[in-house]
């Protein structure tokens, strides 16, 4: 019984650190992607339309 509890604790710890790593890795990528989308689309498309489009995408992600 004690062995199973320890294994469960180790698994939880690994899962939590993995989640933190995923958030630290993915969030900056998403932010940079959004910035790139903003700059690219405001160059090519009308800025108001692109801004609303990016906000819509961000709302869909969050």
C-alpha positions as a Markdown table, in Angstrom:
| # | Residue | x | y | z |
|---|---|---|---|---|
| 1 | Unk | 0.0 | 0.0 | 0.0 |
| 2 | Unk | 2.8 | 2.4 | 1.0 |
| 3 | Unk | 4.6 | 1.7 | -2.3 |
| 4 | Unk | 1.5 | 2.6 | -4.3 |
| 5 | Unk | 1.1 | 5.9 | -2.5 |
| 6 | Unk | 4.7 | 6.8 | -3.2 |
| 7 | Unk | 4.3 | 5.9 | -6.9 |
| 8 | Unk | 1.2 | 8.0 | -7.1 |
| 9 | Unk | 3.0 | 11.0 | -5.5 |
| 10 | Unk | 5.9 | 10.7 | -7.9 |
| 11 | Unk | 3.5 | 10.5 | -10.9 |
| 12 | Unk | 1.7 | 13.6 | -9.7 |
| 13 | Unk | 4.9 | 15.5 | -9.3 |
| 14 | Unk | 6.1 | 14.5 | -12.8 |
| 15 | Unk | 2.7 | 15.5 | -14.2 |
| 16 | Unk | 2.7 | 18.9 | -12.5 |
| 17 | Unk | 6.2 | 19.7 | -13.6 |
| 18 | Unk | 5.4 | 18.6 | -17.1 |
| 19 | Unk | 2.3 | 20.9 | -17.2 |
| 20 | Unk | 4.4 | 23.8 | -16.0 |
| 21 | Unk | 7.0 | 23.1 | -18.7 |
| 22 | Unk | 4.2 | 22.9 | -21.3 |
| 23 | Unk | 2.8 | 26.3 | -20.2 |
| 24 | Unk | 6.2 | 27.9 | -20.1 |
| 25 | Unk | 7.0 | 26.6 | -23.5 |
| 26 | Unk | 3.6 | 27.1 | -25.3 |
| 27 | Unk | 2.5 | 30.5 | -23.9 |
| 28 | Unk | 5.4 | 32.5 | -25.2 |
| 29 | Unk | 5.1 | 30.9 | -28.6 |
| 30 | Unk | 1.4 | 31.8 | -28.7 |
| 31 | Unk | 2.1 | 35.4 | -27.6 |
| 32 | Unk | 4.8 | 35.8 | -30.3 |
| 33 | Unk | 2.5 | 34.2 | -32.9 |
| 34 | Unk | -0.2 | 36.7 | -32.0 |
| 35 | Unk | 2.3 | 39.6 | -32.3 |
| 36 | Unk | 3.4 | 38.3 | -35.7 |
| 37 | Unk | -0.2 | 38.0 | -36.9 |
| 38 | Unk | -0.9 | 41.6 | -35.8 |
| 39 | Unk | 2.1 | 43.1 | -37.6 |
| 40 | Unk | 1.7 | 41.0 | -40.7 |
| 41 | Unk | -2.1 | 41.5 | -41.0 |
| 42 | Unk | -1.9 | 45.3 | -40.2 |
| 43 | Unk | 0.6 | 45.6 | -43.1 |
| 44 | Unk | -1.5 | 43.8 | -45.6 |
| 45 | Unk | -5.1 | 44.1 | -44.5 |
| 46 | Unk | -7.0 | 47.1 | -43.0 |
| 47 | Unk | -5.8 | 47.4 | -39.4 |
| 48 | Unk | -9.2 | 47.5 | -37.8 |
| 49 | Unk | -10.3 | 44.2 | -39.5 |
| 50 | Unk | -7.1 | 42.5 | -38.6 |
| 51 | Unk | -7.2 | 43.7 | -35.0 |
| 52 | Unk | -10.8 | 42.3 | -34.5 |
| 53 | Unk | -9.7 | 39.0 | -36.2 |
| 54 | Unk | -6.7 | 38.6 | -33.8 |
| 55 | Unk | -8.9 | 39.4 | -30.8 |
| 56 | Unk | -11.4 | 36.8 | -32.0 |
| 57 | Unk | -8.6 | 34.2 | -32.3 |
| 58 | Unk | -7.3 | 35.1 | -28.8 |
| 59 | Unk | -10.8 | 34.8 | -27.3 |
| 60 | Unk | -11.1 | 31.3 | -29.0 |
| 61 | Unk | -7.7 | 30.2 | -27.5 |
| 62 | Unk | -8.5 | 31.6 | -24.0 |
